[in-house]
Short mmCIF file of C-alpha atoms and ligand atoms in Angstrom, two decimals:
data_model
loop_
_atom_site.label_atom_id
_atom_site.label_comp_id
_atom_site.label_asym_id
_atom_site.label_seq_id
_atom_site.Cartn_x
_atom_site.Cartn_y
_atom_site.Cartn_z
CA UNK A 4 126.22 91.39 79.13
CA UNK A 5 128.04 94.29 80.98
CA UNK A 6 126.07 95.91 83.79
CA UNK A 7 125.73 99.27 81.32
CA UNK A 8 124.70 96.76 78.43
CA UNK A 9 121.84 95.84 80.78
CA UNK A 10 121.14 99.50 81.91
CA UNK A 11 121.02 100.41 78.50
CA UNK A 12 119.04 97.31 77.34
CA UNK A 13 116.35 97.18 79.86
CA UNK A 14 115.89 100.24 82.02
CA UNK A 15 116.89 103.09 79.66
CA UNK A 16 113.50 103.41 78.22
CA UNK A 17 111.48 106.36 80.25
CA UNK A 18 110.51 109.26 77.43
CA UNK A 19 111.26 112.69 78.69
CA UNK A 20 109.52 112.70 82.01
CA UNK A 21 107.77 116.13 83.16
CA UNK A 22 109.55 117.85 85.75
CA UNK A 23 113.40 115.59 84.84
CA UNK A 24 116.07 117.54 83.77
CA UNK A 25 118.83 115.09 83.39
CA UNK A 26 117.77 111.02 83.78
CA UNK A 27 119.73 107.56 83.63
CA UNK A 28 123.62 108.00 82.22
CA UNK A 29 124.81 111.05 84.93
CA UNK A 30 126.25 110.35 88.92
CA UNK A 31 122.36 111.61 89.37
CA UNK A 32 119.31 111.97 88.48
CA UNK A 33 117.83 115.89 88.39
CA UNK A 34 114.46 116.88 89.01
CA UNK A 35 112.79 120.33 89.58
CA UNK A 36 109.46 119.70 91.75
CA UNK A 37 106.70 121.41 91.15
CA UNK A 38 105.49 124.78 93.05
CA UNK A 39 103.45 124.66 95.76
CA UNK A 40 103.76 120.58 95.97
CA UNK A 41 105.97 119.02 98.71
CA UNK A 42 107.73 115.59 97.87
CA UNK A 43 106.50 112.45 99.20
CA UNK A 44 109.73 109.58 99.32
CA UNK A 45 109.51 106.03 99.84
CA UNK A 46 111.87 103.00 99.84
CA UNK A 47 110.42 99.11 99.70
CA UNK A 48 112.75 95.99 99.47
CA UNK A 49 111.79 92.43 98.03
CA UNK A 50 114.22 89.71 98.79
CA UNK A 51 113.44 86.28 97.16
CA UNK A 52 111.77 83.72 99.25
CA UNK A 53 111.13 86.59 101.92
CA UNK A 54 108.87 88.95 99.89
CA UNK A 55 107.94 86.73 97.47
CA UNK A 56 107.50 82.77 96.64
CA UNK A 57 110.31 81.43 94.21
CA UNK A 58 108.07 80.89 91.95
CA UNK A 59 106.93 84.51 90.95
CA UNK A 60 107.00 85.06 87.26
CA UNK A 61 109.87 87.91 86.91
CA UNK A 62 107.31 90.17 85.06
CA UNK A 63 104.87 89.73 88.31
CA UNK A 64 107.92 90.72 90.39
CA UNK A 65 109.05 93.64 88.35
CA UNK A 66 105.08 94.48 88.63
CA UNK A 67 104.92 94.18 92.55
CA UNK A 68 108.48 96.14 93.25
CA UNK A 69 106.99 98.52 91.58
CA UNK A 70 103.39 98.51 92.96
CA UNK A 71 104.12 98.40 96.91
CA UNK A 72 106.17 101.86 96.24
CA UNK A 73 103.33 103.22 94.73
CA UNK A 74 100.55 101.64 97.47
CA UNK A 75 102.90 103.99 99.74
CA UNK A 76 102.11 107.41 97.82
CA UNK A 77 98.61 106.10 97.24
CA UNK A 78 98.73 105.87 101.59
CA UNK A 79 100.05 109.71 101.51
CA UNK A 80 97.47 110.94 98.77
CA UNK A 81 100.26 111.40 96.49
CA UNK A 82 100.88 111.46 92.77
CA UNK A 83 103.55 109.44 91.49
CA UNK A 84 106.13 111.29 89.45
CA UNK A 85 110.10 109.70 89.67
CA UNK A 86 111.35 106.39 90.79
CA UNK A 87 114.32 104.72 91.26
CA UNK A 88 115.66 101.05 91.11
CA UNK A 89 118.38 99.05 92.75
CA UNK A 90 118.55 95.56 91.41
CA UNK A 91 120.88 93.33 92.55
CA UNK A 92 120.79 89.66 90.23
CA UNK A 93 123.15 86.35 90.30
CA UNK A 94 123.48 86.35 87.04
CA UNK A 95 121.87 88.62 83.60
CA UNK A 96 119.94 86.41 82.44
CA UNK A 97 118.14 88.05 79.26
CA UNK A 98 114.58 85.86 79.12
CA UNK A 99 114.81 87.14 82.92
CA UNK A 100 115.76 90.88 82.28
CA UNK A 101 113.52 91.47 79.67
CA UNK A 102 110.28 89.93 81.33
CA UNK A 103 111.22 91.75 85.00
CA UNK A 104 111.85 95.22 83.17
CA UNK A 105 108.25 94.37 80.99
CA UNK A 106 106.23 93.79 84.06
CA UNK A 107 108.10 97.28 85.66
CA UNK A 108 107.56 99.13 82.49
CA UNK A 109 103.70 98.63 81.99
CA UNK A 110 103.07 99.34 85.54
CA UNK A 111 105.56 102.49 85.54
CA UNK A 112 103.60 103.65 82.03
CA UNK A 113 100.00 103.12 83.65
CA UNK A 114 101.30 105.52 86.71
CA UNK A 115 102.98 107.93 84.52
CA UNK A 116 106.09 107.40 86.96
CA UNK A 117 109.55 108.05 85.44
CA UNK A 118 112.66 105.47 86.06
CA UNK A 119 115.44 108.11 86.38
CA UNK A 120 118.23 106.28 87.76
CA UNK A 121 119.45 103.00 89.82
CA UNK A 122 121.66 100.65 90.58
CA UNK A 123 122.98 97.49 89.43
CA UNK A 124 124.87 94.77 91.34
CA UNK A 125 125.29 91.46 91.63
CA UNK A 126 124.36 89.00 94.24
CA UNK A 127 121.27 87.31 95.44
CA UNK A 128 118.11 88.50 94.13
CA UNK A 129 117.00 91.47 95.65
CA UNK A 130 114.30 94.72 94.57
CA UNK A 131 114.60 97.65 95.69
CA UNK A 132 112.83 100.44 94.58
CA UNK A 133 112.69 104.37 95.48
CA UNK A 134 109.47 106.47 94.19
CA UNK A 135 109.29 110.05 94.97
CA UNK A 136 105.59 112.06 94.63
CA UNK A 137 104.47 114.97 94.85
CA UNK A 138 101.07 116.15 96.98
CA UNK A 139 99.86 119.90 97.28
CA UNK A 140 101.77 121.66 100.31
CA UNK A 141 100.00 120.20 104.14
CA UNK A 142 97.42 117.85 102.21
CA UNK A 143 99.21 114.59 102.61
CA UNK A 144 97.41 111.76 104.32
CA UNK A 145 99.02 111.04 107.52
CA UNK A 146 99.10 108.33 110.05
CA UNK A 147 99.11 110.98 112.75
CA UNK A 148 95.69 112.80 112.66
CA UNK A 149 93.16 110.78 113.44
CA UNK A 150 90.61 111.86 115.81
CA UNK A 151 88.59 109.66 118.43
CA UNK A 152 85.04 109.06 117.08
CA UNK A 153 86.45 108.82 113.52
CA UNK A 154 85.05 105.42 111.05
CA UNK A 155 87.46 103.30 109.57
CA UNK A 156 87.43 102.26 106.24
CA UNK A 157 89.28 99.94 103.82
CA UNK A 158 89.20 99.38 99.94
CA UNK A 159 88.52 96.60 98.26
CA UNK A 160 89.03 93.17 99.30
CA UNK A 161 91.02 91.66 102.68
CA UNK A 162 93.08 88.02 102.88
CA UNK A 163 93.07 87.37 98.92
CA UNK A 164 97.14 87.70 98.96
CA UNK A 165 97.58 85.90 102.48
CA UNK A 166 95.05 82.97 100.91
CA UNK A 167 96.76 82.30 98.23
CA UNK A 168 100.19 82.01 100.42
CA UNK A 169 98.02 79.97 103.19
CA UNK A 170 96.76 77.49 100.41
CA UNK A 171 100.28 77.26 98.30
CA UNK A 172 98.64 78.36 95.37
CA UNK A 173 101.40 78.28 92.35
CA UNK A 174 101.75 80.47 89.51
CA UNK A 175 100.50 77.83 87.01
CA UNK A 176 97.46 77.35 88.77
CA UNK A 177 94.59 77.29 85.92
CA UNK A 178 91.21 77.33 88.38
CA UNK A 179 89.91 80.63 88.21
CA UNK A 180 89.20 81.58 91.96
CA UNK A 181 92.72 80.66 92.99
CA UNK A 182 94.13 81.99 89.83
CA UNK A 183 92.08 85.45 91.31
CA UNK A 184 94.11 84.63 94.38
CA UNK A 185 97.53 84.21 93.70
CA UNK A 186 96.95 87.32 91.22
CA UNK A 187 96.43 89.67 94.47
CA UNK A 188 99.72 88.10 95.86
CA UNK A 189 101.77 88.89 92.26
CA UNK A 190 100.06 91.47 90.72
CA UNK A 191 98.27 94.38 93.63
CA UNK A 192 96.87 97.23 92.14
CA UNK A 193 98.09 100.51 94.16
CA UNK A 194 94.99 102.72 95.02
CA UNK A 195 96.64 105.75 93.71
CA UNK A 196 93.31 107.47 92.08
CA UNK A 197 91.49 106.44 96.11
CA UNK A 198 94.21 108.13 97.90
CA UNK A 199 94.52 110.91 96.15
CA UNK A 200 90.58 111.45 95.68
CA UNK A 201 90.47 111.02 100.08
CA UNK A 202 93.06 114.00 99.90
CA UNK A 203 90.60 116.79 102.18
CA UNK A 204 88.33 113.99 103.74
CA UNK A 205 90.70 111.68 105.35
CA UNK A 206 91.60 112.76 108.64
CA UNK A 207 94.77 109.73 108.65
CA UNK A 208 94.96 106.73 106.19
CA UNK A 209 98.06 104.26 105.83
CA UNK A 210 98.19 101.34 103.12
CA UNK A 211 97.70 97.53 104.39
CA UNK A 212 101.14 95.80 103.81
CA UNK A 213 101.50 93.80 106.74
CA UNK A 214 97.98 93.20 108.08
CA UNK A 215 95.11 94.64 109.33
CA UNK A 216 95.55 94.82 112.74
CA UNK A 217 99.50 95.53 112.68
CA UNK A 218 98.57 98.67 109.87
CA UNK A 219 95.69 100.01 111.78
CA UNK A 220 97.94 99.66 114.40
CA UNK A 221 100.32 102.65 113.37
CA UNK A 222 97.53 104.78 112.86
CA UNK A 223 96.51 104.06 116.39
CA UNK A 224 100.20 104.45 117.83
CA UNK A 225 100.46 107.95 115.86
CA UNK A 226 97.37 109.05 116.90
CA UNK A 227 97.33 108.47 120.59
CA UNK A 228 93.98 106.61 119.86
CA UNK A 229 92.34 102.95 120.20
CA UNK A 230 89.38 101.26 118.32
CA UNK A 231 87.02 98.89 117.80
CA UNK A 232 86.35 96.79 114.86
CA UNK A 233 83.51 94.15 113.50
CA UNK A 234 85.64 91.42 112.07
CA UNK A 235 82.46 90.29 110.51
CA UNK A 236 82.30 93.37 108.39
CA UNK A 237 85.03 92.94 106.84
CA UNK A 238 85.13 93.15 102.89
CA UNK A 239 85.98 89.33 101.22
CA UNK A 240 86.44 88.49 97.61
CA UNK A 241 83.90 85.87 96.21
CA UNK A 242 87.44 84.27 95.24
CA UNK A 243 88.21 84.35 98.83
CA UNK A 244 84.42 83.19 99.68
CA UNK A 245 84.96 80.35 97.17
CA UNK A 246 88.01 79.04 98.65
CA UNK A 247 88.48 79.52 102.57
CA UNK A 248 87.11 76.49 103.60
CA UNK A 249 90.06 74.63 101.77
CA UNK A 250 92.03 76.62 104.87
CA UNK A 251 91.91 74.72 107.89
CA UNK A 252 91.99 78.34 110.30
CA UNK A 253 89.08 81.06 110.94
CA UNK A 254 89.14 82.63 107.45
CA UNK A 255 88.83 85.83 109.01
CA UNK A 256 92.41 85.84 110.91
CA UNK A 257 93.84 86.03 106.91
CA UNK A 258 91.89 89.14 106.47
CA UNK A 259 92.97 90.93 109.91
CA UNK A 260 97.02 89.62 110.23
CA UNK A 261 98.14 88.45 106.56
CA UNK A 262 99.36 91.42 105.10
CA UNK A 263 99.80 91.73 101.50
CA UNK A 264 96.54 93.79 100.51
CA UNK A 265 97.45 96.70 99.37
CA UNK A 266 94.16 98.50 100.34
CA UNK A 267 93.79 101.77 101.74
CA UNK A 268 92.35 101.72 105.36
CA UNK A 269 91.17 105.56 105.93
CA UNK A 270 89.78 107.25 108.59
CA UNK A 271 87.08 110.00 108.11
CA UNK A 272 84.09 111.48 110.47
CA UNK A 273 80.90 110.09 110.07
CA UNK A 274 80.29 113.12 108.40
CA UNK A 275 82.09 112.43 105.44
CA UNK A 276 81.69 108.93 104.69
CA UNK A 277 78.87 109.27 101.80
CA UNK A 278 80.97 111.74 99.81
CA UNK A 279 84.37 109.43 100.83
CA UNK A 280 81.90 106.34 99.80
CA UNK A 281 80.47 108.23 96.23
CA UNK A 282 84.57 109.00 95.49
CA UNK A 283 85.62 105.57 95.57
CA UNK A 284 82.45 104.54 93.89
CA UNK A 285 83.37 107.27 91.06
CA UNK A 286 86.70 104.88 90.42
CA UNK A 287 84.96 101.28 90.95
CA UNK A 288 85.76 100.85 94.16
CA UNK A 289 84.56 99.54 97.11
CA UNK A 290 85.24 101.63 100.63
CA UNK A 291 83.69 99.42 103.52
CA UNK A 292 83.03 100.40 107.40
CA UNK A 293 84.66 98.11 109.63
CA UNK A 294 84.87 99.50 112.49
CA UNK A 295 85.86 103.39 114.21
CA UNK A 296 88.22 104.90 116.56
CA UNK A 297 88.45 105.70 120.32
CA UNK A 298 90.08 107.82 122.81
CA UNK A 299 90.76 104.66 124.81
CA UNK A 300 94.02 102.87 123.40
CA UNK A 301 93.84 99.65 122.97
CA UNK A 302 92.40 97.35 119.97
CA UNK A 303 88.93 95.76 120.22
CA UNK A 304 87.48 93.14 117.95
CA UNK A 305 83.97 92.03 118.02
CA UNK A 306 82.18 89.39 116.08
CA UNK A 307 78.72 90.46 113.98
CA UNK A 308 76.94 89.32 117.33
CA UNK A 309 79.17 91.37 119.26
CA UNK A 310 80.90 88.79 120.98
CA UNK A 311 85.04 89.48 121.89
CA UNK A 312 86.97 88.08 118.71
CA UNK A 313 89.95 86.96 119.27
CA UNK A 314 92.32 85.83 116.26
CA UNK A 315 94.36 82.76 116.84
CA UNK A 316 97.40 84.21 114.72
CA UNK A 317 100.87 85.27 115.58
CA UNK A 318 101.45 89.28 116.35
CA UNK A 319 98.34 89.94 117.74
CA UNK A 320 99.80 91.10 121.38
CA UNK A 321 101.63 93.85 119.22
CA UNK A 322 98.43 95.26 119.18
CA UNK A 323 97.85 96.69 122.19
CA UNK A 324 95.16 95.35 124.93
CA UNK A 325 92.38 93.21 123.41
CA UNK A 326 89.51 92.92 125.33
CA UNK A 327 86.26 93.10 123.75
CA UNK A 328 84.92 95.71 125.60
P1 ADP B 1 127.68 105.16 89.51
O1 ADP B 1 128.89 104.33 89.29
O2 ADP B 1 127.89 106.63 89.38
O3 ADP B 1 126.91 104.74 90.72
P2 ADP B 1 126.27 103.42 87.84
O4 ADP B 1 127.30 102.82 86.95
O5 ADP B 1 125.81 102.62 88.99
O6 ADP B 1 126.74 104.85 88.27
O7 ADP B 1 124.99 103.79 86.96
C1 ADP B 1 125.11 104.49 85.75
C2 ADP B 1 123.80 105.14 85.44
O8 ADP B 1 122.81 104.16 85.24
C3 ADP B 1 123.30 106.04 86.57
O9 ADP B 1 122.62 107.14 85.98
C4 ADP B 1 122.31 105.16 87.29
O10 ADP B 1 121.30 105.92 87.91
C5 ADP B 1 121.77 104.30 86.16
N1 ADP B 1 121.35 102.94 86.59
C6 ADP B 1 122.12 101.96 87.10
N2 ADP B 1 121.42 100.83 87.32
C7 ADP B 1 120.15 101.11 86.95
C8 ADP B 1 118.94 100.37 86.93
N3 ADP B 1 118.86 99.10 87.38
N4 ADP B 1 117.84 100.99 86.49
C9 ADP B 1 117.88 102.28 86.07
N5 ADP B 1 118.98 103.02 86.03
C10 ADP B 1 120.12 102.46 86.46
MG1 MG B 2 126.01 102.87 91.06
#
């Protein structure tokens, strides 16, 4: 197969996307944004072995290319619209192709996001995808306005992903709670509908790639603040209930440094958190406290008996001083 034979086959299948003038077959794509919406741009890579085990079904890793672009604009209260893809494959292998651009497809169709152009190289495996949003004119979500007295929130569920890594749970795994598990790993579900609904609430929100504590950490760095958290708040799966113990560390250390989660952490004033709370509710989801922010830098865990917390995992003196005050 030629490189345009697999263009043609596998990526050349967006409908006429709102707002795309000219798509895939030009030196570029053309869009016309909307009025009054500014564009919201974001590049994520996945290298083999790095980003994800070698055993990821291709579907599951045209899925999660996909998805972590769109956790990003979820982060920024964004709403999909355009994305781009550079693939770069040692060989075109059809089966491969086909399943990759299915797993990309469904997720792209469920977002009503547009593939409008890409590249195509050869070489070791290697994902990268562009998405470009749109969000009404100075509503984005940023990392940078967070204000001291603020309550932290995340969605969802914490450590499923880094679980499933910790425990070498494979893709064939049939038992249902570590099936759950390595699910969250392949397949996250960007919190598109959250971030946009926190759009007006939020005073700062970012989405939890790489960790708890190194995420909340931006925030923290952008906004001049510190905080303290109650690692014993924080949400868990009944999957990831189920099968901690089967992990020889403090379960909690998976939830605050794995990464992987693709939840929303958010930060709102106390005087917002039962309409933030009754929004997430509206879409199923879960928005838990764990914890709020302070004018003194630094990063402060405490257990449910408030007692210091310290994790024993890697990366933890990125975060500033930890003293459990
Ligand atoms: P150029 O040589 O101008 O860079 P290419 O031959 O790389 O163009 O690509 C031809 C067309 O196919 C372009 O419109 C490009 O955006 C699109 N394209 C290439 N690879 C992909 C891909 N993996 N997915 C979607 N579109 C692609
Ligand atoms: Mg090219």
């Amino acid at each position: 197969m030629s490189e345009f034979d697999v263009i043609r086959r596998h990526f050349q299948w967006s409908a006429p996307a709102e707002g795309l003038r000219l798509g895939i077959g030009d030196d570029a794509a053309l869009v016309a944004p909307s009025p009054g919406q500014e564009l919201a741009i974001a590049v994520d890579t996945l290298v083999a072995g790095v980003h994800f085990p070698a055993d990821t079904p291709p579907a599951a890793i045209g899925h999660k290319a996909l998805a972590v672009n769109l956790s990003d604009l979820a982060a920024m209260g964004a709403v999909p619209r355009w994305f781009t893809l550079a693939l770069t494959l040692p060989q075109a292998d059809p089966d491969w192709l086909a399943a990759f651009a299915g797993g990309l497809r469904t997720l792209a169709g469920a977002s009503n996001i547009a593939l409008i152009g890409g590249d195509t190289t050869r070489g070791p495996l290697c994902v990268s995808v562009q998405v470009i949003g749109e969000v009404p004119a100075g509503q984005a979500l940023r990392r940078d306005r967070a204000r001291a007295g603020d309550r932290i929130l995340v969605s969802g569920h914490l450590g499923d992903a880094a679980l499933a890594l910790a425990l070498d749970i494979s893709a064939d795994d049939l038992e249902p709670d570590r099936r759950t598990l390595r699910g969250r790993l392949d397949r996250p579900l960007p919190r598109l509908a959250l971030g946009q609904a926190l759009r007006g609430l939020a005073t700062a929100a970012i989405d939890i790639s790489d960790g708890l504590l190194a995420d909340l950490g931006h925030i923290l760095t952008a906004s001049g603040l510190g905080a303290g958290l109650e690692v014993d708040r924080l949400p868990a799966s009944p999957a990831f209930r189920a099968q901690s113990g089967g992990w020889p560390g403090d379960p909690r250390d998976l939830q605050l440094a794995g990464g992987d989660d693709y939840e929303l952490l958010c930060c709102l004033p106390a005087t917002r958190l039962d309409e933030a709370r009754a929004r997430a509710r509206a879409l199923g989801l879960g928005l838990t406290e764990i914890g709020a922010l302070v004018s003194r830098p630094g990063l402060r865990c405490v257990d449910g008996a408030g007692r210091p917390y310290r994790t024993g995992r890697r990366g933890w003196d990125h975060f500033g001083d930890v003293d459990g005050a």
